[in-house]
């Protein structure tokens, strides 16, 4: 049985033939159901210029989700700081924390979460598009919350609010920075599995106790598709693989149906690419997923797992989380 906290990362996937509004309503439905099941957190991720993902404005979406849930922690997985002025992020998440104290996580990434042309459209200047300025911008953001270095600007709401700040990463840079600052760290195993163990080792080696943590706290995000049988889960996972392939090929499209994904004329190179991407993830029946998640925990020593389930139909998405809660995590209802 998986006995660490389990959480949810949702991308508000837009299915072929559906609208962004439908995708966001489905994300709201999933947040409500996973709260009922006892999942610990529900995060949404910032992406732009991607027809298959509707979570481009995390702060706005989180305000909506907070109004439709009661207890589950809500957060960004993450807000991509190079896209925004730190003051704006402080005010947005200060507002969320003021409205919903004790429930808001601010997960921060240093990648743009999009292509450079779109990143430029967001920031409107070349300055800040490089990740090199990330540590300074992070320090500015944290200071808007704490007010430790008084300046001419007070973030309101912001100063005095304290959403739980996390660093996110898919390589070693944010892992080391999170350790040095004594912040919790979430690693994107779901799309950078080969870097998982080195990054977690670097985080733990670099960790310094802080006001936020006495010991390192690492969460690992993993793709998870659970169904009654292995064959059904593999079928449901097909669209996610095709979506990632199209994205890497510069041809992003709404999420295909399982039928269309199965009928796609993959080349041998494409099939190998998709197989490599699936390594270390969790796809199958409850028994298979329990074994795969158990192996991941044994290898990483993660304090928490965050599951992301990119499937075409919301009913299958909800059912995957139900099966994991009921048959992989011992009922899961660990929160009130």
Tab-separated table of C-alpha atoms in Angstrom:
chain	number	residue	atom	x	y	z
A	1	UNK	CA	0.000	0.000	0.000
A	2	UNK	CA	1.194	3.518	-0.801
A	3	UNK	CA	1.342	5.355	2.528
A	4	UNK	CA	2.779	8.766	1.636
A	5	UNK	CA	0.430	11.683	0.880
A	6	UNK	CA	-0.909	11.661	-2.676
A	7	UNK	CA	-1.734	14.836	-4.556
A	8	UNK	CA	-3.037	15.871	-7.966
A	9	UNK	CA	-1.531	17.910	-10.809
A	10	UNK	CA	-4.136	18.803	-13.412
A	11	UNK	CA	-3.541	20.532	-16.743
A	12	UNK	CA	-7.194	21.246	-17.561
A	13	UNK	CA	-6.838	19.190	-20.756
A	14	UNK	CA	-8.887	20.346	-23.743
A	15	UNK	CA	-10.200	17.324	-25.625
A	16	UNK	CA	-10.658	17.363	-29.383
A	17	UNK	CA	-14.120	18.767	-30.161
A	18	UNK	CA	-14.493	20.324	-26.702
A	19	UNK	CA	-14.084	23.903	-25.475
A	20	UNK	CA	-11.781	25.470	-22.907
A	21	UNK	CA	-14.869	26.136	-20.773
A	22	UNK	CA	-15.685	22.435	-20.707
A	23	UNK	CA	-12.076	21.633	-19.791
A	24	UNK	CA	-12.163	24.035	-16.854
A	25	UNK	CA	-15.493	22.652	-15.635
A	26	UNK	CA	-14.007	19.160	-15.742
A	27	UNK	CA	-11.011	20.337	-13.704
A	28	UNK	CA	-13.444	21.747	-11.126
A	29	UNK	CA	-15.275	18.416	-11.029
A	30	UNK	CA	-11.994	16.589	-10.503
A	31	UNK	CA	-10.944	18.956	-7.696
A	32	UNK	CA	-14.189	18.334	-5.852
A	33	UNK	CA	-13.954	14.559	-6.222
A	34	UNK	CA	-10.304	14.273	-5.235
A	35	UNK	CA	-11.032	16.394	-2.166
A	36	UNK	CA	-13.786	13.930	-1.218
A	37	UNK	CA	-11.364	11.039	-1.684
A	38	UNK	CA	-8.739	12.615	0.573
A	39	UNK	CA	-5.999	13.707	-1.811
A	40	UNK	CA	-3.711	16.220	-0.130
A	41	UNK	CA	-3.200	18.944	-2.771
A	42	UNK	CA	-4.614	19.967	-6.119
A	43	UNK	CA	-2.232	21.935	-8.326
A	44	UNK	CA	-2.656	23.473	-11.773
A	45	UNK	CA	0.197	24.343	-14.124
A	46	UNK	CA	0.895	27.437	-16.185
A	47	UNK	CA	1.182	26.736	-19.920
A	48	UNK	CA	0.666	29.051	-22.865
A	49	UNK	CA	0.005	28.695	-26.587
A	50	UNK	CA	-0.959	25.037	-26.146
A	51	UNK	CA	-4.359	24.060	-27.605
A	52	UNK	CA	-4.583	20.993	-25.358
A	53	UNK	CA	-4.120	22.834	-22.042
A	54	UNK	CA	-6.492	25.427	-20.550
A	55	UNK	CA	-4.612	26.231	-17.327
A	56	UNK	CA	-2.881	29.355	-18.658
A	57	UNK	CA	-3.928	31.556	-15.699
A	58	UNK	CA	-3.286	29.587	-12.478
A	59	UNK	CA	-4.230	32.346	-10.027
A	60	UNK	CA	-7.618	32.868	-11.691
A	61	UNK	CA	-8.318	29.143	-11.871
A	62	UNK	CA	-7.237	28.589	-8.267
A	63	UNK	CA	-9.642	31.283	-7.049
A	64	UNK	CA	-12.452	29.431	-8.798
A	65	UNK	CA	-11.366	26.048	-7.416
A	66	UNK	CA	-11.071	27.449	-3.894
A	67	UNK	CA	-14.649	28.693	-4.103
A	68	UNK	CA	-15.817	25.193	-5.063
A	69	UNK	CA	-13.842	23.174	-2.488
A	70	UNK	CA	-13.397	23.378	1.272
A	71	UNK	CA	-10.319	21.607	2.591
A	72	UNK	CA	-7.915	20.443	-0.117
A	73	UNK	CA	-4.746	22.516	-0.523
A	74	UNK	CA	-4.639	24.359	-3.830
A	75	UNK	CA	-1.621	25.607	-5.684
A	76	UNK	CA	0.380	26.286	-8.793
A	77	UNK	CA	2.512	23.584	-10.272
A	78	UNK	CA	3.710	26.051	-11.157
A	79	UNK	CA	3.711	29.736	-11.835
A	80	UNK	CA	6.574	30.361	-14.256
A	81	UNK	CA	8.323	33.334	-12.687
A	82	UNK	CA	10.238	34.497	-15.801
A	83	UNK	CA	6.857	35.296	-17.380
A	84	UNK	CA	5.768	37.722	-14.650
A	85	UNK	CA	6.847	40.635	-12.518
A	86	UNK	CA	7.386	39.302	-8.961
A	87	UNK	CA	5.067	42.012	-7.603
A	88	UNK	CA	2.178	40.704	-9.689
A	89	UNK	CA	2.700	37.154	-8.420
A	90	UNK	CA	2.940	38.403	-4.820
A	91	UNK	CA	-0.319	40.319	-5.148
A	92	UNK	CA	-2.146	37.435	-6.850
A	93	UNK	CA	-1.092	34.781	-4.361
A	94	UNK	CA	-1.297	37.215	-1.457
A	95	UNK	CA	-4.933	37.709	-2.430
A	96	UNK	CA	-5.524	33.957	-2.624
A	97	UNK	CA	-3.890	33.414	0.767
A	98	UNK	CA	-5.890	36.253	2.325
A	99	UNK	CA	-9.137	34.760	1.024
A	100	UNK	CA	-8.251	31.130	1.816
A	101	UNK	CA	-5.646	31.141	4.620
A	102	UNK	CA	-3.726	27.932	5.127
A	103	UNK	CA	-4.814	26.386	1.822
A	104	UNK	CA	-2.619	28.006	-0.833
A	105	UNK	CA	0.651	26.692	-2.300
A	106	UNK	CA	2.798	28.819	-4.586
A	107	UNK	CA	4.864	26.452	-6.700
A	108	UNK	CA	7.386	28.370	-8.780
A	109	UNK	CA	9.263	27.327	-11.911
A	110	UNK	CA	12.041	29.067	-13.807
A	111	UNK	CA	11.136	27.867	-17.305
A	112	UNK	CA	8.689	29.924	-19.374
A	113	UNK	CA	6.231	27.038	-19.839
A	114	UNK	CA	5.945	27.985	-23.498
A	115	UNK	CA	7.941	29.007	-26.557
A	116	UNK	CA	10.117	32.120	-26.606
A	117	UNK	CA	7.777	34.106	-28.887
A	118	UNK	CA	4.888	33.590	-26.483
A	119	UNK	CA	7.113	34.325	-23.492
A	120	UNK	CA	8.052	37.634	-25.106
A	121	UNK	CA	4.362	38.409	-25.645
A	122	UNK	CA	3.750	37.789	-21.935
A	123	UNK	CA	6.621	39.884	-20.618
A	124	UNK	CA	6.784	42.421	-23.473
A	125	UNK	CA	10.549	42.795	-23.116
A	126	UNK	CA	13.582	40.585	-23.665
A	127	UNK	CA	14.723	41.375	-20.136
A	128	UNK	CA	13.762	38.559	-17.809
A	129	UNK	CA	13.217	35.946	-20.516
A	130	UNK	CA	16.458	34.242	-19.512
A	131	UNK	CA	16.364	32.075	-16.393
A	132	UNK	CA	19.618	33.657	-15.218
A	133	UNK	CA	17.733	36.293	-13.221
A	134	UNK	CA	15.568	33.718	-11.454
A	135	UNK	CA	17.287	33.764	-8.017
A	136	UNK	CA	17.010	37.578	-7.805
A	137	UNK	CA	13.376	37.579	-8.886
A	138	UNK	CA	12.615	34.815	-6.401
A	139	UNK	CA	14.252	36.850	-3.633
A	140	UNK	CA	12.171	39.882	-4.639
A	141	UNK	CA	9.000	37.795	-4.554
A	142	UNK	CA	9.766	36.368	-1.123
A	143	UNK	CA	10.536	39.855	0.191
A	144	UNK	CA	7.151	41.149	-0.964
A	145	UNK	CA	5.597	38.553	1.352
A	146	UNK	CA	7.959	39.015	4.310
A	147	UNK	CA	8.822	42.714	4.110
A	148	UNK	CA	12.252	41.920	5.598
A	149	UNK	CA	13.961	44.409	3.286
A	150	UNK	CA	11.631	47.453	3.388
A	151	UNK	CA	11.335	49.384	0.164
A	152	UNK	CA	9.079	51.879	-1.499
A	153	UNK	CA	6.588	49.208	-2.632
A	154	UNK	CA	4.228	47.245	-0.396
A	155	UNK	CA	2.358	44.355	-1.970
A	156	UNK	CA	-1.259	44.587	-0.805
A	157	UNK	CA	-2.464	41.888	-0.455
A	158	UNK	CA	0.912	40.223	-0.229
A	159	UNK	CA	2.940	41.548	2.663
A	160	UNK	CA	2.179	39.509	5.745
A	161	UNK	CA	0.559	36.738	3.712
A	162	UNK	CA	2.452	33.498	3.426
A	163	UNK	CA	1.347	30.960	0.852
A	164	UNK	CA	3.544	27.873	1.070
A	165	UNK	CA	6.338	28.490	-1.445
A	166	UNK	CA	7.749	25.532	-3.373
A	167	UNK	CA	10.408	25.359	-6.041
A	168	UNK	CA	9.729	23.151	-9.039
A	169	UNK	CA	12.276	21.684	-11.378
A	170	UNK	CA	13.232	19.157	-14.018
A	171	UNK	CA	17.004	19.487	-13.538
A	172	UNK	CA	19.491	20.313	-10.819
A	173	UNK	CA	19.333	24.128	-10.747
A	174	UNK	CA	16.073	24.551	-8.814
A	175	UNK	CA	16.850	21.452	-6.750
A	176	UNK	CA	20.042	23.023	-5.426
A	177	UNK	CA	18.426	26.432	-4.937
A	178	UNK	CA	15.505	24.885	-3.029
A	179	UNK	CA	17.988	23.123	-0.784
A	180	UNK	CA	20.050	26.242	-0.117
A	181	UNK	CA	16.909	28.235	0.735
A	182	UNK	CA	15.362	25.467	2.830
A	183	UNK	CA	12.232	25.245	0.681
A	184	UNK	CA	10.188	22.187	-0.308
A	185	UNK	CA	11.004	20.870	-3.769
A	186	UNK	CA	8.827	19.192	-6.403
A	187	UNK	CA	10.491	17.322	-9.241
A	188	UNK	CA	8.876	16.848	-12.667
A	189	UNK	CA	9.502	13.129	-13.025
A	190	UNK	CA	6.530	12.980	-15.411
A	191	UNK	CA	8.559	14.550	-18.199
A	192	UNK	CA	12.183	14.361	-17.032
A	193	UNK	CA	12.531	10.915	-15.473
A	194	UNK	CA	16.225	10.565	-16.269
A	195	UNK	CA	17.071	13.535	-14.032
A	196	UNK	CA	14.958	12.544	-11.037
A	197	UNK	CA	17.488	10.796	-8.832
A	198	UNK	CA	20.406	13.222	-9.435
A	199	UNK	CA	18.164	16.237	-8.743
A	200	UNK	CA	16.746	14.774	-5.534
A	201	UNK	CA	20.231	13.869	-4.335
A	202	UNK	CA	21.429	17.410	-5.026
A	203	UNK	CA	18.429	18.863	-3.184
A	204	UNK	CA	19.074	16.766	-0.092
A	205	UNK	CA	22.824	17.401	-0.135
A	206	UNK	CA	22.299	21.159	-0.474
A	207	UNK	CA	19.541	21.464	2.115
A	208	UNK	CA	19.881	24.001	4.908
A	209	UNK	CA	17.235	24.222	7.645
A	210	UNK	CA	15.100	27.349	7.409
A	211	UNK	CA	12.054	29.016	8.908
A	212	UNK	CA	9.977	26.873	6.531
A	213	UNK	CA	11.547	23.435	6.957
A	214	UNK	CA	13.816	21.667	9.416
A	215	UNK	CA	14.433	18.814	6.988
A	216	UNK	CA	14.191	18.428	3.204
A	217	UNK	CA	10.744	17.669	1.801
A	218	UNK	CA	10.616	16.285	-1.730
A	219	UNK	CA	7.564	15.626	-3.857
A	220	UNK	CA	7.733	13.732	-7.148
A	221	UNK	CA	5.216	14.324	-9.946
A	222	UNK	CA	4.426	11.197	-11.967
A	223	UNK	CA	2.076	10.277	-14.805
A	224	UNK	CA	-0.535	7.849	-13.511
A	225	UNK	CA	-3.355	6.215	-15.450
A	226	UNK	CA	-5.255	3.535	-13.563
A	227	UNK	CA	-8.129	1.434	-14.906
A	228	UNK	CA	-9.688	-1.935	-14.153
A	229	UNK	CA	-7.199	-3.727	-16.422
A	230	UNK	CA	-3.729	-3.078	-17.799
A	231	UNK	CA	-5.112	-3.140	-21.325
A	232	UNK	CA	-7.751	-0.505	-20.568
A	233	UNK	CA	-5.192	1.778	-18.895
A	234	UNK	CA	-2.809	1.479	-21.862
A	235	UNK	CA	-5.672	2.382	-24.184
A	236	UNK	CA	-6.577	5.440	-22.116
A	237	UNK	CA	-2.935	6.579	-21.952
A	238	UNK	CA	-2.573	6.685	-25.733
A	239	UNK	CA	-3.772	10.284	-26.246
A	240	UNK	CA	-1.265	11.684	-23.734
A	241	UNK	CA	1.615	10.072	-25.593
A	242	UNK	CA	0.414	11.416	-28.919
A	243	UNK	CA	-0.110	14.891	-27.421
A	244	UNK	CA	3.460	14.978	-26.103
A	245	UNK	CA	4.791	13.739	-29.447
A	246	UNK	CA	2.926	16.476	-31.311
A	247	UNK	CA	4.138	19.102	-28.861
A	248	UNK	CA	7.766	18.057	-29.276
A	249	UNK	CA	7.278	18.125	-33.046
A	250	UNK	CA	5.978	21.709	-32.934
A	251	UNK	CA	2.412	20.635	-33.819
A	252	UNK	CA	0.367	20.996	-30.601
A	253	UNK	CA	-3.296	20.037	-30.940
A	254	UNK	CA	-6.246	19.328	-28.604
A	255	UNK	CA	-6.134	15.960	-26.874
A	256	UNK	CA	-7.055	13.178	-29.290
A	257	UNK	CA	-9.523	10.409	-28.463
A	258	UNK	CA	-8.129	6.963	-27.605
A	259	UNK	CA	-9.442	5.692	-30.939
A	260	UNK	CA	-7.650	8.403	-32.889
A	261	UNK	CA	-4.471	7.927	-30.873
A	262	UNK	CA	-4.501	4.176	-31.583
A	263	UNK	CA	-5.056	4.793	-35.306
A	264	UNK	CA	-2.235	7.342	-35.639
A	265	UNK	CA	0.494	6.120	-38.075
A	266	UNK	CA	3.478	6.162	-35.706
A	267	UNK	CA	6.950	5.642	-37.100
A	268	UNK	CA	9.342	3.313	-35.314
A	269	UNK	CA	11.289	6.318	-34.019
A	270	UNK	CA	8.089	7.840	-32.654
A	271	UNK	CA	7.100	4.602	-30.957
A	272	UNK	CA	10.520	4.376	-29.331
A	273	UNK	CA	10.259	8.002	-28.185
A	274	UNK	CA	6.881	7.348	-26.577
A	275	UNK	CA	8.072	4.132	-24.938
A	276	UNK	CA	11.031	5.941	-23.391
A	277	UNK	CA	8.742	8.642	-22.073
A	278	UNK	CA	6.571	6.028	-20.380
A	279	UNK	CA	9.493	4.516	-18.460
A	280	UNK	CA	9.214	5.059	-14.728
A	281	UNK	CA	5.588	6.195	-14.908
A	282	UNK	CA	2.484	4.363	-13.641
A	283	UNK	CA	-0.018	2.890	-16.087
A	284	UNK	CA	-2.192	-0.159	-15.539
A	285	UNK	CA	-4.570	-1.934	-13.203
A	286	UNK	CA	-4.545	-1.052	-9.490
A	287	UNK	CA	-2.108	-3.901	-8.857
A	288	UNK	CA	0.235	-2.709	-11.585
A	289	UNK	CA	0.048	0.938	-10.529
A	290	UNK	CA	0.666	-0.019	-6.878
A	291	UNK	CA	3.818	-1.865	-7.900
A	292	UNK	CA	5.031	0.963	-10.149
A	293	UNK	CA	4.404	3.691	-7.583
A	294	UNK	CA	5.990	1.528	-4.888
A	295	UNK	CA	9.101	1.118	-7.051
A	296	UNK	CA	9.229	4.887	-7.608
A	297	UNK	CA	8.988	5.552	-3.883
A	298	UNK	CA	11.695	3.013	-3.136
A	299	UNK	CA	14.050	4.632	-5.659
A	300	UNK	CA	13.373	8.259	-4.781
A	301	UNK	CA	12.485	8.256	-1.097
A	302	UNK	CA	9.855	10.883	-1.951
A	303	UNK	CA	7.879	12.370	0.926
A	304	UNK	CA	4.843	12.842	-1.323
A	305	UNK	CA	3.692	11.846	-4.806
A	306	UNK	CA	1.767	14.116	-7.150
A	307	UNK	CA	-0.213	12.269	-9.813
A	308	UNK	CA	-1.060	13.743	-13.188
A	309	UNK	CA	-3.574	11.941	-15.380
A	310	UNK	CA	-3.955	13.143	-18.938
A	311	UNK	CA	-6.798	11.154	-20.503
A	312	UNK	CA	-9.502	12.098	-22.980
A	313	UNK	CA	-12.699	11.638	-20.959
A	314	UNK	CA	-13.203	13.253	-17.555
A	315	UNK	CA	-15.049	10.171	-16.278
A	316	UNK	CA	-11.935	8.074	-16.934
A	317	UNK	CA	-9.790	10.742	-15.251
A	318	UNK	CA	-11.958	10.717	-12.156
A	319	UNK	CA	-12.123	6.921	-12.123
A	320	UNK	CA	-8.334	6.659	-12.232
A	321	UNK	CA	-8.034	8.723	-9.057
A	322	UNK	CA	-10.835	6.747	-7.414
A	323	UNK	CA	-9.134	3.422	-8.125
A	324	UNK	CA	-5.798	4.660	-6.804
A	325	UNK	CA	-7.430	6.010	-3.656
A	326	UNK	CA	-9.466	2.874	-3.025
A	327	UNK	CA	-7.127	0.092	-4.114
A	328	UNK	CA	-3.603	1.522	-4.115
A	329	UNK	CA	-3.606	3.930	-1.153
A	330	UNK	CA	-5.766	2.048	1.346
A	331	UNK	CA	-8.844	4.226	1.043
A	332	UNK	CA	-6.809	7.452	1.223
A	333	UNK	CA	-9.345	9.468	3.271
A	334	UNK	CA	-6.689	10.888	5.558
A	335	UNK	CA	-7.865	14.503	5.657
A	336	UNK	CA	-11.019	16.033	7.110
